[in-house]
PDB file of C-alpha atoms in Angstrom:
ATOM      1  CA  UNK A   1      -1.662  25.561 -16.373  1.00 63.00           C
ATOM      2  CA  UNK A   2       1.322  27.568 -15.198  1.00 71.00           C
ATOM      3  CA  UNK A   3       0.907  30.932 -13.539  1.00 74.00           C
ATOM      4  CA  UNK A   4       3.537  33.440 -12.531  1.00 80.00           C
ATOM      5  CA  UNK A   5       3.721  34.108  -8.817  1.00 78.00           C
ATOM      6  CA  UNK A   6       2.646  37.675  -8.062  1.00 83.00           C
ATOM      7  CA  UNK A   7       5.542  39.901  -7.042  1.00 85.00           C
ATOM      8  CA  UNK A   8       3.935  40.646  -3.668  1.00 88.00           C
ATOM      9  CA  UNK A   9       3.661  36.937  -2.761  1.00 81.00           C
ATOM     10  CA  UNK A  10       6.519  35.334  -0.859  1.00 87.00           C
ATOM     11  CA  UNK A  11       7.940  31.981  -1.929  1.00 78.00           C
ATOM     12  CA  UNK A  12       6.591  30.465   1.312  1.00 83.00           C
ATOM     13  CA  UNK A  13       3.085  31.720   0.485  1.00 78.00           C
ATOM     14  CA  UNK A  14       3.374  30.479  -3.073  1.00 73.00           C
ATOM     15  CA  UNK A  15       4.267  26.889  -2.192  1.00 71.00           C
ATOM     16  CA  UNK A  16       1.137  26.489  -0.049  1.00 71.00           C
ATOM     17  CA  UNK A  17      -1.268  27.508  -2.834  1.00 68.00           C
ATOM     18  CA  UNK A  18      -1.545  24.071  -4.473  1.00 68.00           C
ATOM     19  CA  UNK A  19      -2.079  21.964  -1.308  1.00 67.00           C
ATOM     20  CA  UNK A  20      -4.506  24.564   0.044  1.00 69.00           C
ATOM     21  CA  UNK A  21      -6.430  24.473  -3.236  1.00 68.00           C
ATOM     22  CA  UNK A  22      -6.670  20.663  -3.000  1.00 68.00           C
ATOM     23  CA  UNK A  23      -8.125  20.952   0.499  1.00 68.00           C
ATOM     24  CA  UNK A  24     -10.620  23.663  -0.404  1.00 70.00           C
ATOM     25  CA  UNK A  25     -11.648  22.047  -3.693  1.00 67.00           C
ATOM     26  CA  UNK A  26     -12.357  18.701  -2.026  1.00 68.00           C
ATOM     27  CA  UNK A  27     -14.902  20.259   0.315  1.00 71.00           C
ATOM     28  CA  UNK A  28     -16.243  22.746  -2.219  1.00 72.00           C
ATOM     29  CA  UNK A  29     -17.067  19.999  -4.721  1.00 70.00           C
ATOM     30  CA  UNK A  30     -18.956  18.151  -2.001  1.00 65.00           C
ATOM     31  CA  UNK A  31     -20.934  21.280  -1.118  1.00 69.00           C
ATOM     32  CA  UNK A  32     -20.243  20.895   2.597  1.00 78.00           C
ATOM     33  CA  UNK A  33     -22.881  22.663   4.669  1.00 84.00           C
ATOM     34  CA  UNK A  34     -22.578  24.424   7.994  1.00 88.00           C
ATOM     35  CA  UNK A  35     -23.132  21.921  10.761  1.00 94.00           C
ATOM     36  CA  UNK A  36     -21.845  18.913   8.802  1.00 95.00           C
ATOM     37  CA  UNK A  37     -19.683  16.380  10.600  1.00 97.00           C
ATOM     38  CA  UNK A  38     -16.399  15.461   8.943  1.00 96.00           C
ATOM     39  CA  UNK A  39     -13.810  12.691   9.220  1.00 97.00           C
ATOM     40  CA  UNK A  40     -10.380  13.275   7.707  1.00 97.00           C
ATOM     41  CA  UNK A  41      -8.040  10.302   7.494  1.00 97.00           C
ATOM     42  CA  UNK A  42      -4.460  11.519   7.330  1.00 97.00           C
ATOM     43  CA  UNK A  43      -3.080  14.522   9.242  1.00 97.00           C
ATOM     44  CA  UNK A  44      -0.313  15.408   6.807  1.00 94.00           C
ATOM     45  CA  UNK A  45      -0.232  18.772   5.027  1.00 91.00           C
ATOM     46  CA  UNK A  46      -3.371  18.118   2.943  1.00 89.00           C
ATOM     47  CA  UNK A  47      -5.269  16.655   5.901  1.00 94.00           C
ATOM     48  CA  UNK A  48      -4.399  19.566   8.193  1.00 94.00           C
ATOM     49  CA  UNK A  49      -5.312  22.113   5.529  1.00 91.00           C
ATOM     50  CA  UNK A  50      -8.589  20.255   4.959  1.00 92.00           C
ATOM     51  CA  UNK A  51      -9.216  20.439   8.709  1.00 95.00           C
ATOM     52  CA  UNK A  52      -8.805  24.207   8.573  1.00 93.00           C
ATOM     53  CA  UNK A  53     -11.130  24.517   5.563  1.00 91.00           C
ATOM     54  CA  UNK A  54     -13.767  22.308   7.223  1.00 93.00           C
ATOM     55  CA  UNK A  55     -13.671  24.391  10.404  1.00 94.00           C
ATOM     56  CA  UNK A  56     -13.797  27.663   8.443  1.00 91.00           C
ATOM     57  CA  UNK A  57     -16.766  26.273   6.472  1.00 90.00           C
ATOM     58  CA  UNK A  58     -18.739  25.675   9.661  1.00 93.00           C
ATOM     59  CA  UNK A  59     -18.322  21.959  10.316  1.00 95.00           C
ATOM     60  CA  UNK A  60     -19.836  21.101  13.695  1.00 97.00           C
ATOM     61  CA  UNK A  61     -17.392  18.283  14.428  1.00 97.00           C
ATOM     62  CA  UNK A  62     -14.167  17.318  12.672  1.00 98.00           C
ATOM     63  CA  UNK A  63     -12.422  14.045  13.486  1.00 98.00           C
ATOM     64  CA  UNK A  64      -8.975  13.209  12.172  1.00 98.00           C
ATOM     65  CA  UNK A  65      -6.836  10.065  12.152  1.00 98.00           C
ATOM     66  CA  UNK A  66      -3.120   9.497  11.683  1.00 98.00           C
ATOM     67  CA  UNK A  67      -0.334   7.314  13.049  1.00 97.00           C
ATOM     68  CA  UNK A  68       1.917  10.268  13.938  1.00 97.00           C
ATOM     69  CA  UNK A  69       1.490  11.657  17.456  1.00 97.00           C
ATOM     70  CA  UNK A  70       2.964  15.023  16.437  1.00 98.00           C
ATOM     71  CA  UNK A  71       0.554  15.388  13.512  1.00 98.00           C
ATOM     72  CA  UNK A  72      -2.385  14.491  15.755  1.00 98.00           C
ATOM     73  CA  UNK A  73      -1.201  17.056  18.319  1.00 98.00           C
ATOM     74  CA  UNK A  74      -1.104  19.706  15.578  1.00 98.00           C
ATOM     75  CA  UNK A  75      -4.621  18.702  14.462  1.00 98.00           C
ATOM     76  CA  UNK A  76      -5.875  19.122  18.035  1.00 98.00           C
ATOM     77  CA  UNK A  77      -4.113  22.495  18.264  1.00 98.00           C
ATOM     78  CA  UNK A  78      -5.805  23.640  15.049  1.00 96.00           C
ATOM     79  CA  UNK A  79      -9.225  22.667  16.399  1.00 97.00           C
ATOM     80  CA  UNK A  80     -10.049  19.034  15.637  1.00 98.00           C
ATOM     81  CA  UNK A  81     -12.937  17.815  17.754  1.00 97.00           C
ATOM     82  CA  UNK A  82     -11.250  14.467  18.373  1.00 98.00           C
ATOM     83  CA  UNK A  83      -8.105  12.807  17.085  1.00 98.00           C
ATOM     84  CA  UNK A  84      -7.561   9.079  16.713  1.00 98.00           C
ATOM     85  CA  UNK A  85      -4.419   7.018  16.333  1.00 98.00           C
ATOM     86  CA  UNK A  86      -5.240   5.281  13.036  1.00 97.00           C
ATOM     87  CA  UNK A  87      -4.090   1.963  14.506  1.00 96.00           C
ATOM     88  CA  UNK A  88      -6.860   2.044  17.134  1.00 95.00           C
ATOM     89  CA  UNK A  89      -9.588  -0.562  16.898  1.00 91.00           C
ATOM     90  CA  UNK A  90     -13.231   0.398  16.375  1.00 96.00           C
ATOM     91  CA  UNK A  91     -12.731   4.001  15.206  1.00 98.00           C
ATOM     92  CA  UNK A  92     -15.927   3.868  13.102  1.00 97.00           C
ATOM     93  CA  UNK A  93     -17.894   2.615  16.114  1.00 97.00           C
ATOM     94  CA  UNK A  94     -16.537   5.436  18.304  1.00 97.00           C
ATOM     95  CA  UNK A  95     -17.314   8.041  15.642  1.00 98.00           C
ATOM     96  CA  UNK A  96     -20.849   6.717  15.185  1.00 97.00           C
ATOM     97  CA  UNK A  97     -21.383   6.938  18.953  1.00 97.00           C
ATOM     98  CA  UNK A  98     -20.165  10.549  18.956  1.00 97.00           C
ATOM     99  CA  UNK A  99     -22.284  11.562  15.950  1.00 96.00           C
ATOM    100  CA  UNK A 100     -25.292   9.257  16.452  1.00 89.00           C
ATOM    101  CA  UNK A 101     -25.230   7.953  12.833  1.00 94.00           C
ATOM    102  CA  UNK A 102     -21.770   8.596  11.428  1.00 97.00           C
ATOM    103  CA  UNK A 103     -20.158  11.534   9.670  1.00 97.00           C
ATOM    104  CA  UNK A 104     -21.706  13.477   6.807  1.00 95.00           C
ATOM    105  CA  UNK A 105     -18.397  13.785   4.946  1.00 94.00           C
ATOM    106  CA  UNK A 106     -15.334  11.535   4.828  1.00 95.00           C
ATOM    107  CA  UNK A 107     -12.148  12.883   3.271  1.00 94.00           C
ATOM    108  CA  UNK A 108      -9.291  10.473   2.622  1.00 95.00           C
ATOM    109  CA  UNK A 109      -6.016  12.364   2.780  1.00 94.00           C
ATOM    110  CA  UNK A 110      -3.918   9.276   3.593  1.00 94.00           C
ATOM    111  CA  UNK A 111      -4.427   7.038   0.578  1.00 92.00           C
ATOM    112  CA  UNK A 112      -4.149   3.557   2.049  1.00 94.00           C
ATOM    113  CA  UNK A 113      -6.622   0.683   2.388  1.00 95.00           C
ATOM    114  CA  UNK A 114      -7.021   1.113   6.148  1.00 95.00           C
ATOM    115  CA  UNK A 115      -7.784   4.852   5.896  1.00 96.00           C
ATOM    116  CA  UNK A 116     -10.316   4.195   3.151  1.00 95.00           C
ATOM    117  CA  UNK A 117     -11.999   1.419   5.174  1.00 95.00           C
ATOM    118  CA  UNK A 118     -12.159   3.547   8.327  1.00 96.00           C
ATOM    119  CA  UNK A 119     -13.725   6.415   6.428  1.00 96.00           C
ATOM    120  CA  UNK A 120     -16.314   4.383   4.526  1.00 94.00           C
ATOM    121  CA  UNK A 121     -17.330   2.554   7.708  1.00 95.00           C
ATOM    122  CA  UNK A 122     -17.635   5.879   9.578  1.00 96.00           C
ATOM    123  CA  UNK A 123     -20.039   7.463   7.071  1.00 95.00           C
ATOM    124  CA  UNK A 124     -23.704   7.897   7.871  1.00 94.00           C
ATOM    125  CA  UNK A 125     -26.199   6.427   5.423  1.00 91.00           C
ATOM    126  CA  UNK A 126     -26.139   8.768   2.429  1.00 89.00           C
ATOM    127  CA  UNK A 127     -22.832  10.350   3.481  1.00 91.00           C
ATOM    128  CA  UNK A 128     -20.265  11.549   0.975  1.00 89.00           C
ATOM    129  CA  UNK A 129     -16.719  10.245   0.490  1.00 90.00           C
ATOM    130  CA  UNK A 130     -14.085  12.534  -1.028  1.00 88.00           C
ATOM    131  CA  UNK A 131     -10.763  11.017  -2.044  1.00 88.00           C
ATOM    132  CA  UNK A 132      -8.028  13.652  -2.222  1.00 84.00           C
ATOM    133  CA  UNK A 133      -5.100  11.328  -1.518  1.00 84.00           C
ATOM    134  CA  UNK A 134      -3.072   9.687  -4.228  1.00 81.00           C
ATOM    135  CA  UNK A 135      -3.396   5.940  -3.691  1.00 86.00           C
ATOM    136  CA  UNK A 136      -0.240   4.061  -4.655  1.00 85.00           C
ATOM    137  CA  UNK A 137      -1.958   0.655  -4.489  1.00 89.00           C
ATOM    138  CA  UNK A 138      -5.341  -0.666  -5.543  1.00 88.00           C
ATOM    139  CA  UNK A 139      -8.084  -0.411  -2.941  1.00 87.00           C
ATOM    140  CA  UNK A 140     -10.778  -3.038  -2.538  1.00 91.00           C
ATOM    141  CA  UNK A 141     -14.291  -1.922  -1.754  1.00 88.00           C
ATOM    142  CA  UNK A 142     -17.531  -3.655  -0.761  1.00 87.00           C
ATOM    143  CA  UNK A 143     -19.939  -1.820  -3.046  1.00 85.00           C
ATOM    144  CA  UNK A 144     -22.921  -3.884  -1.859  1.00 86.00           C
ATOM    145  CA  UNK A 145     -22.402  -2.726   1.737  1.00 79.00           C
ATOM    146  CA  UNK A 146     -22.268   0.869   0.602  1.00 75.00           C
ATOM    147  CA  UNK A 147     -25.326   0.520  -1.642  1.00 78.00           C
ATOM    148  CA  UNK A 148     -27.322  -1.021   1.197  1.00 76.00           C
ATOM    149  CA  UNK A 149     -26.443   1.939   3.415  1.00 70.00           C
TER     150      UNK A 149
END
């Protein structure tokens, strides 16, 4: 569906509408509640916008991963509880220690096998995974592990 940009909206404001809508829709569809804990894998434009939406929606803790130091610095500046270099070992273990059971919501904004694995392994039992990234390759998944949790 194509819409005309309102005359009072700048071009710069207009170009952010779609990525911002992706970020907001991902959390809205999940029904994120105040106090939820969130992990976002990927601190690119969608990940950083999702961070802002999660914080504005009342998330108690928001963790974010990426391989870019500058993106992680921006995430910290925006208000991320903790940032992780995505190449670190044991991120799910560290997150589970910080949250007691794991995060309530995992949002994949990176779209690679390692980001997916980190997120799924960081979820609490009964947690929700939201995939907003476009995956360019197939992802393998251990459905039995998830079902047992």
